Amino acid sequence: MQAAALFLHTESADSESFSRHLPLARSSAAAARAEPEPIRSGQSRGRIREQVCPESLPGCTAGQDAPGERTGQRQNRGMRTRLGCLSHKSDSYNDFTAILPDKPNRALKRLSTEEATRWADSFDVLLSHKYGLAAFRAFLKTEFSEENLEFWLACEDFKKTRSAAKLASKAQRIFEEFIDVQAPREVNIDFQTRELTRRNMQEPSLSCFDQAQGKVHSLMEKDSYPRFLRSKIYTDLLSQTQRRLS
């Protein structure tokens, strides 16, 4: 009897212990099933993206990049493209599409080596030549000083004005664009020249910009023109005309 009682007591204790541990074991098993499987090397890229970007995320479906990831990739590709273009433009000027007027191939055929060489004779020879003027303008754009040439050309056009009614309005427009303090394309002239031109605006005439135009012409001739003759724009253009003859 005592042995039977001992057996029943032991079995009862084991049952109670099993009952206490059973919920814990079930919770551990459920947690183990809930954990994601480690990504194996054999899994496809789409499976990886599906875990990173579930279908419930707006703008993202299984097998696709997240919207932020796609935007970042496009920005990186755009930046690489822009840097590549800048590098290409700074290395060579064999493509004269943005430099020569009309059709560049036709312009190169018309431009002789002798004509291009004469641009180095004087600054005025350069300005008087259609293609020389275009090449010099392109060079000034690389130095962010094209406003000097644009002002000089505006003055040349202003001197051809024959209508007295248009004279005052054209003069005012040139003054506000190039001469006035903090003008959109303010040219580099001294204070005395600026004030003299301002006084000339009280009674505009065909010569009211002469002193300012002369100062800008002298600045380009002494500063920008020598650098243009050493630039790749000019040397490459000259080489193109010489290569055509060989």
mmCIF file of C-alpha atoms in Angstrom:
data_model
loop_
_atom_site.group_PDB
_atom_site.id
_atom_site.type_symbol
_atom_site.label_atom_id
_atom_site.label_comp_id
_atom_site.label_asym_id
_atom_site.label_seq_id
_atom_site.Cartn_x
_atom_site.Cartn_y
_atom_site.Cartn_z
ATOM 1 C CA MET A 1 0.000 0.000 0.000
ATOM 2 C CA GLN A 2 2.776 2.405 0.868
ATOM 3 C CA ALA A 3 4.522 1.660 -2.451
ATOM 4 C CA ALA A 4 1.298 2.285 -4.375
ATOM 5 C CA ALA A 5 0.719 5.577 -2.510
ATOM 6 C CA LEU A 6 4.290 6.691 -3.258
ATOM 7 C CA PHE A 7 3.824 5.888 -6.976
ATOM 8 C CA LEU A 8 0.549 7.849 -7.149
ATOM 9 C CA HIS A 9 2.138 10.829 -5.357
ATOM 10 C CA THR A 10 5.111 10.873 -7.768
ATOM 11 C CA GLU A 11 2.869 10.576 -10.835
ATOM 12 C CA SER A 12 0.709 13.445 -9.573
ATOM 13 C CA ALA A 13 3.751 15.668 -9.037
ATOM 14 C CA ASP A 14 5.022 14.912 -12.543
ATOM 15 C CA SER A 15 1.636 15.749 -14.041
ATOM 16 C CA GLU A 16 1.519 19.103 -12.251
ATOM 17 C CA SER A 17 5.066 19.925 -13.401
ATOM 18 C CA PHE A 18 4.200 18.976 -16.985
ATOM 19 C CA SER A 19 1.050 21.159 -16.857
ATOM 20 C CA ARG A 20 3.053 24.154 -15.606
ATOM 21 C CA HIS A 21 5.709 23.871 -18.347
ATOM 22 C CA LEU A 22 3.346 23.079 -21.234
ATOM 23 C CA PRO A 23 2.228 26.735 -21.911
ATOM 24 C CA LEU A 24 5.860 27.875 -21.845
ATOM 25 C CA ALA A 25 6.881 25.218 -24.320
ATOM 26 C CA ARG A 26 3.996 26.148 -26.639
ATOM 27 C CA SER A 27 4.988 29.865 -26.473
ATOM 28 C CA SER A 28 8.599 29.007 -27.325
ATOM 29 C CA ALA A 29 7.519 26.896 -30.285
ATOM 30 C CA ALA A 30 5.218 29.687 -31.585
ATOM 31 C CA ALA A 31 8.005 32.250 -31.236
ATOM 32 C CA ALA A 32 10.387 29.997 -33.119
ATOM 33 C CA ARG A 33 7.880 29.667 -35.984
ATOM 34 C CA ALA A 34 7.344 33.459 -36.053
ATOM 35 C CA GLU A 35 11.068 34.248 -36.519
ATOM 36 C CA PRO A 36 11.992 34.874 -40.198
ATOM 37 C CA GLU A 37 14.222 32.396 -41.870
ATOM 38 C CA PRO A 38 17.773 33.598 -42.453
ATOM 39 C CA ILE A 39 18.322 34.702 -46.031
ATOM 40 C CA ARG A 40 20.337 32.097 -47.836
ATOM 41 C CA SER A 41 22.689 32.861 -50.678
ATOM 42 C CA GLY A 42 20.505 30.891 -53.079
ATOM 43 C CA GLN A 43 17.465 33.146 -52.576
ATOM 44 C CA SER A 44 16.520 35.556 -55.345
ATOM 45 C CA ARG A 45 16.929 39.321 -55.105
ATOM 46 C CA GLY A 46 13.173 39.697 -55.336
ATOM 47 C CA ARG A 47 12.766 37.676 -52.144
ATOM 48 C CA ILE A 48 15.169 40.010 -50.344
ATOM 49 C CA ARG A 49 13.351 43.098 -51.562
ATOM 50 C CA GLU A 50 10.047 41.587 -50.512
ATOM 51 C CA GLN A 51 11.284 41.362 -46.925
ATOM 52 C CA VAL A 52 12.706 44.917 -46.972
ATOM 53 C CA CYS A 53 9.734 46.477 -48.748
ATOM 54 C CA PRO A 54 6.414 44.702 -48.078
ATOM 55 C CA GLU A 55 3.445 45.178 -50.372
ATOM 56 C CA SER A 56 1.653 47.115 -47.647
ATOM 57 C CA LEU A 57 4.105 50.026 -48.026
ATOM 58 C CA PRO A 58 2.568 52.726 -50.303
ATOM 59 C CA GLY A 59 4.222 52.956 -53.682
ATOM 60 C CA CYS A 60 6.116 49.708 -53.278
ATOM 61 C CA THR A 61 5.283 46.191 -54.407
ATOM 62 C CA ALA A 62 7.006 42.893 -53.986
ATOM 63 C CA GLY A 63 10.221 42.654 -55.987
ATOM 64 C CA GLN A 64 10.574 46.458 -56.317
ATOM 65 C CA ASP A 65 12.785 49.032 -54.628
ATOM 66 C CA ALA A 66 11.337 51.390 -52.049
ATOM 67 C CA PRO A 67 10.407 54.851 -53.408
ATOM 68 C CA GLY A 68 13.235 56.502 -51.486
ATOM 69 C CA GLU A 69 15.725 53.996 -52.860
ATOM 70 C CA ARG A 70 14.564 54.592 -56.450
ATOM 71 C CA THR A 71 14.821 58.391 -55.986
ATOM 72 C CA GLY A 72 18.336 58.102 -54.591
ATOM 73 C CA GLN A 73 19.431 55.901 -57.488
ATOM 74 C CA ARG A 74 18.017 58.361 -60.047
ATOM 75 C CA GLN A 75 19.767 61.289 -58.326
ATOM 76 C CA ASN A 76 23.079 59.415 -58.299
ATOM 77 C CA ARG A 77 22.747 58.520 -61.983
ATOM 78 C CA GLY A 78 21.850 62.149 -62.811
ATOM 79 C CA MET A 79 24.848 63.458 -60.880
ATOM 80 C CA ARG A 80 27.197 61.033 -62.661
ATOM 81 C CA THR A 81 25.769 62.138 -66.019
ATOM 82 C CA ARG A 82 26.237 65.837 -65.246
ATOM 83 C CA LEU A 83 29.786 65.308 -64.006
ATOM 84 C CA GLY A 84 30.570 63.302 -67.123
ATOM 85 C CA CYS A 85 29.275 66.090 -69.350
ATOM 86 C CA LEU A 86 31.298 68.714 -67.495
ATOM 87 C CA SER A 87 34.409 66.574 -67.771
ATOM 88 C CA HIS A 88 33.881 66.077 -71.502
ATOM 89 C CA LYS A 89 33.322 69.794 -72.108
ATOM 90 C CA SER A 90 36.398 70.818 -70.166
ATOM 91 C CA ASP A 91 38.664 68.318 -71.943
ATOM 92 C CA SER A 92 37.992 69.263 -75.547
ATOM 93 C CA TYR A 93 36.075 71.579 -77.828
ATOM 94 C CA ASN A 94 35.982 69.318 -80.847
ATOM 95 C CA ASP A 95 32.183 69.675 -80.875
ATOM 96 C CA PHE A 96 31.474 73.266 -81.916
ATOM 97 C CA THR A 97 27.669 73.007 -81.913
ATOM 98 C CA ALA A 98 27.303 75.497 -79.052
ATOM 99 C CA ILE A 99 30.036 77.817 -80.323
ATOM 100 C CA LEU A 100 29.557 78.486 -84.011
ATOM 101 C CA PRO A 101 26.350 80.014 -85.381
ATOM 102 C CA ASP A 102 24.232 78.295 -88.002
ATOM 103 C CA LYS A 103 25.282 74.711 -88.673
ATOM 104 C CA PRO A 104 28.743 74.045 -87.164
ATOM 105 C CA ASN A 105 29.842 71.665 -89.937
ATOM 106 C CA ARG A 106 28.951 74.202 -92.591
ATOM 107 C CA ALA A 107 30.679 76.939 -90.599
ATOM 108 C CA LEU A 108 33.872 74.913 -90.323
ATOM 109 C CA LYS A 109 33.860 74.355 -94.074
ATOM 110 C CA ARG A 110 33.481 78.071 -94.699
ATOM 111 C CA LEU A 111 36.043 79.103 -92.084
ATOM 112 C CA SER A 112 39.561 78.964 -93.485
ATOM 113 C CA THR A 113 42.746 78.578 -91.483
ATOM 114 C CA GLU A 114 43.840 81.988 -92.725
ATOM 115 C CA GLU A 115 40.687 83.646 -91.389
ATOM 116 C CA ALA A 116 40.955 81.952 -87.992
ATOM 117 C CA THR A 117 44.634 82.862 -87.777
ATOM 118 C CA ARG A 118 43.860 86.525 -88.477
ATOM 119 C CA TRP A 119 41.792 86.657 -85.283
ATOM 120 C CA ALA A 120 45.114 86.865 -83.457
ATOM 121 C CA ASP A 121 46.115 90.001 -85.391
ATOM 122 C CA SER A 122 43.925 92.314 -83.330
ATOM 123 C CA PHE A 123 40.891 92.335 -81.081
ATOM 124 C CA ASP A 124 38.875 94.385 -83.558
ATOM 125 C CA VAL A 125 39.548 91.838 -86.312
ATOM 126 C CA LEU A 126 38.140 89.155 -84.040
ATOM 127 C CA LEU A 127 35.008 91.180 -83.245
ATOM 128 C CA SER A 128 34.405 92.002 -86.894
ATOM 129 C CA HIS A 129 34.324 88.338 -87.925
ATOM 130 C CA LYS A 130 31.042 86.474 -87.553
ATOM 131 C CA TYR A 131 32.582 83.210 -86.369
ATOM 132 C CA GLY A 132 35.290 84.947 -84.366
ATOM 133 C CA LEU A 133 32.652 86.863 -82.427
ATOM 134 C CA ALA A 134 30.719 83.644 -81.753
ATOM 135 C CA ALA A 135 33.835 81.813 -80.532
ATOM 136 C CA PHE A 136 34.817 84.733 -78.282
ATOM 137 C CA ARG A 137 31.309 84.841 -76.791
ATOM 138 C CA ALA A 138 31.510 81.119 -76.009
ATOM 139 C CA PHE A 139 34.859 81.668 -74.304
ATOM 140 C CA LEU A 140 33.525 84.531 -72.172
ATOM 141 C CA LYS A 141 30.683 82.294 -71.014
ATOM 142 C CA THR A 142 33.236 79.863 -69.587
ATOM 143 C CA GLU A 143 34.657 82.766 -67.584
ATOM 144 C CA PHE A 144 31.209 84.103 -66.591
ATOM 145 C CA SER A 145 31.983 87.511 -68.122
ATOM 146 C CA GLU A 146 29.855 87.487 -71.273
ATOM 147 C CA GLU A 147 28.030 90.615 -70.033
ATOM 148 C CA ASN A 148 30.990 92.715 -71.234
ATOM 149 C CA LEU A 149 30.568 91.590 -74.822
ATOM 150 C CA GLU A 150 26.779 91.805 -74.632
ATOM 151 C CA PHE A 151 27.029 95.421 -73.430
ATOM 152 C CA TRP A 152 29.475 96.312 -76.203
ATOM 153 C CA LEU A 153 27.160 94.783 -78.816
ATOM 154 C CA ALA A 154 24.145 96.564 -77.317
ATOM 155 C CA CYS A 155 25.981 99.875 -77.650
ATOM 156 C CA GLU A 156 26.859 99.113 -81.275
ATOM 157 C CA ASP A 157 23.208 98.411 -81.982
ATOM 158 C CA PHE A 158 22.139 101.533 -80.052
ATOM 159 C CA LYS A 159 24.286 103.752 -82.288
ATOM 160 C CA LYS A 160 22.242 102.597 -85.268
ATOM 161 C CA THR A 161 19.000 103.950 -83.755
ATOM 162 C CA ARG A 162 17.334 106.425 -86.080
ATOM 163 C CA SER A 163 14.055 106.983 -84.289
ATOM 164 C CA ALA A 164 14.161 109.756 -81.697
ATOM 165 C CA ALA A 165 11.127 108.221 -79.986
ATOM 166 C CA LYS A 166 12.972 104.918 -79.441
ATOM 167 C CA LEU A 167 16.289 106.478 -78.444
ATOM 168 C CA ALA A 168 15.373 107.328 -74.838
ATOM 169 C CA SER A 169 13.699 103.979 -74.112
ATOM 170 C CA LYS A 170 16.593 101.965 -75.576
ATOM 171 C CA ALA A 171 19.130 104.022 -73.636
ATOM 172 C CA GLN A 172 17.226 103.498 -70.391
ATOM 173 C CA ARG A 173 17.014 99.773 -70.998
ATOM 174 C CA ILE A 174 20.773 99.486 -71.602
ATOM 175 C CA PHE A 175 21.546 101.565 -68.522
ATOM 176 C CA GLU A 176 19.307 99.488 -66.251
ATOM 177 C CA GLU A 177 20.633 96.192 -67.585
ATOM 178 C CA PHE A 178 24.384 96.902 -67.675
ATOM 179 C CA ILE A 179 25.375 100.211 -66.026
ATOM 180 C CA ASP A 180 23.244 100.844 -62.957
ATOM 181 C CA VAL A 181 24.439 99.641 -59.551
ATOM 182 C CA GLN A 182 23.394 95.987 -59.022
ATOM 183 C CA ALA A 183 22.125 95.742 -62.598
ATOM 184 C CA PRO A 184 21.263 92.185 -63.731
ATOM 185 C CA ARG A 185 24.370 92.109 -65.977
ATOM 186 C CA GLU A 186 26.443 94.865 -64.456
ATOM 187 C CA VAL A 187 29.708 95.559 -66.285
ATOM 188 C CA ASN A 188 32.964 96.349 -64.537
ATOM 189 C CA ILE A 189 33.492 100.107 -64.904
ATOM 190 C CA ASP A 190 34.793 102.765 -62.512
ATOM 191 C CA PHE A 191 32.617 105.078 -60.458
ATOM 192 C CA GLN A 192 33.376 108.212 -62.528
ATOM 193 C CA THR A 193 32.366 106.513 -65.781
ATOM 194 C CA ARG A 194 29.189 105.195 -64.204
ATOM 195 C CA GLU A 195 28.181 108.629 -62.906
ATOM 196 C CA LEU A 196 29.008 110.313 -66.208
ATOM 197 C CA THR A 197 26.782 107.835 -68.015
ATOM 198 C CA ARG A 198 24.056 108.442 -65.466
ATOM 199 C CA ARG A 199 24.163 112.186 -66.197
ATOM 200 C CA ASN A 200 24.061 111.460 -69.922
ATOM 201 C CA MET A 201 20.769 109.685 -69.391
ATOM 202 C CA GLN A 202 19.109 113.040 -68.643
ATOM 203 C CA GLU A 203 19.390 113.886 -72.342
ATOM 204 C CA PRO A 204 20.148 110.613 -74.158
ATOM 205 C CA SER A 205 22.096 110.803 -77.401
ATOM 206 C CA LEU A 206 23.807 108.313 -79.692
ATOM 207 C CA SER A 207 27.077 108.988 -77.856
ATOM 208 C CA CYS A 208 25.814 108.699 -74.262
ATOM 209 C CA PHE A 209 27.482 105.294 -73.753
ATOM 210 C CA ASP A 210 30.728 106.017 -75.595
ATOM 211 C CA GLN A 211 32.972 106.302 -72.545
ATOM 212 C CA ALA A 212 31.506 103.214 -70.823
ATOM 213 C CA GLN A 213 31.727 101.216 -74.052
ATOM 214 C CA GLY A 214 35.357 102.274 -74.519
ATOM 215 C CA LYS A 215 36.237 101.166 -70.982
ATOM 216 C CA VAL A 216 34.649 97.749 -71.477
ATOM 217 C CA HIS A 217 36.304 97.327 -74.889
ATOM 218 C CA SER A 218 39.704 98.106 -73.371
ATOM 219 C CA LEU A 219 39.077 95.661 -70.516
ATOM 220 C CA MET A 220 38.229 92.818 -72.899
ATOM 221 C CA GLU A 221 41.148 93.628 -75.190
ATOM 222 C CA LYS A 222 43.753 93.653 -72.410
ATOM 223 C CA ASP A 223 42.326 90.898 -70.208
ATOM 224 C CA SER A 224 39.967 88.457 -71.939
ATOM 225 C CA TYR A 225 41.324 88.550 -75.492
ATOM 226 C CA PRO A 226 44.849 87.229 -74.691
ATOM 227 C CA ARG A 227 43.346 84.374 -72.669
ATOM 228 C CA PHE A 228 40.997 83.551 -75.538
ATOM 229 C CA LEU A 229 43.963 83.158 -77.914
ATOM 230 C CA ARG A 230 45.456 80.606 -75.482
ATOM 231 C CA SER A 231 42.170 78.806 -74.815
ATOM 232 C CA LYS A 232 41.207 75.366 -76.075
ATOM 233 C CA ILE A 233 38.189 76.885 -77.816
ATOM 234 C CA TYR A 234 40.443 78.822 -80.172
ATOM 235 C CA THR A 235 43.287 76.304 -80.504
ATOM 236 C CA ASP A 236 40.917 73.393 -81.168
ATOM 237 C CA LEU A 237 38.981 75.441 -83.712
ATOM 238 C CA LEU A 238 42.199 76.378 -85.459
ATOM 239 C CA SER A 239 43.284 72.723 -85.469
ATOM 240 C CA GLN A 240 39.983 71.709 -87.057
ATOM 241 C CA THR A 241 40.507 74.090 -89.965
ATOM 242 C CA GLN A 242 44.076 72.868 -90.455
ATOM 243 C CA ARG A 243 43.041 69.207 -90.283
ATOM 244 C CA ARG A 244 40.489 69.766 -93.003
ATOM 245 C CA LEU A 245 43.244 70.840 -95.397
ATOM 246 C CA SER A 246 45.464 67.829 -94.717
#
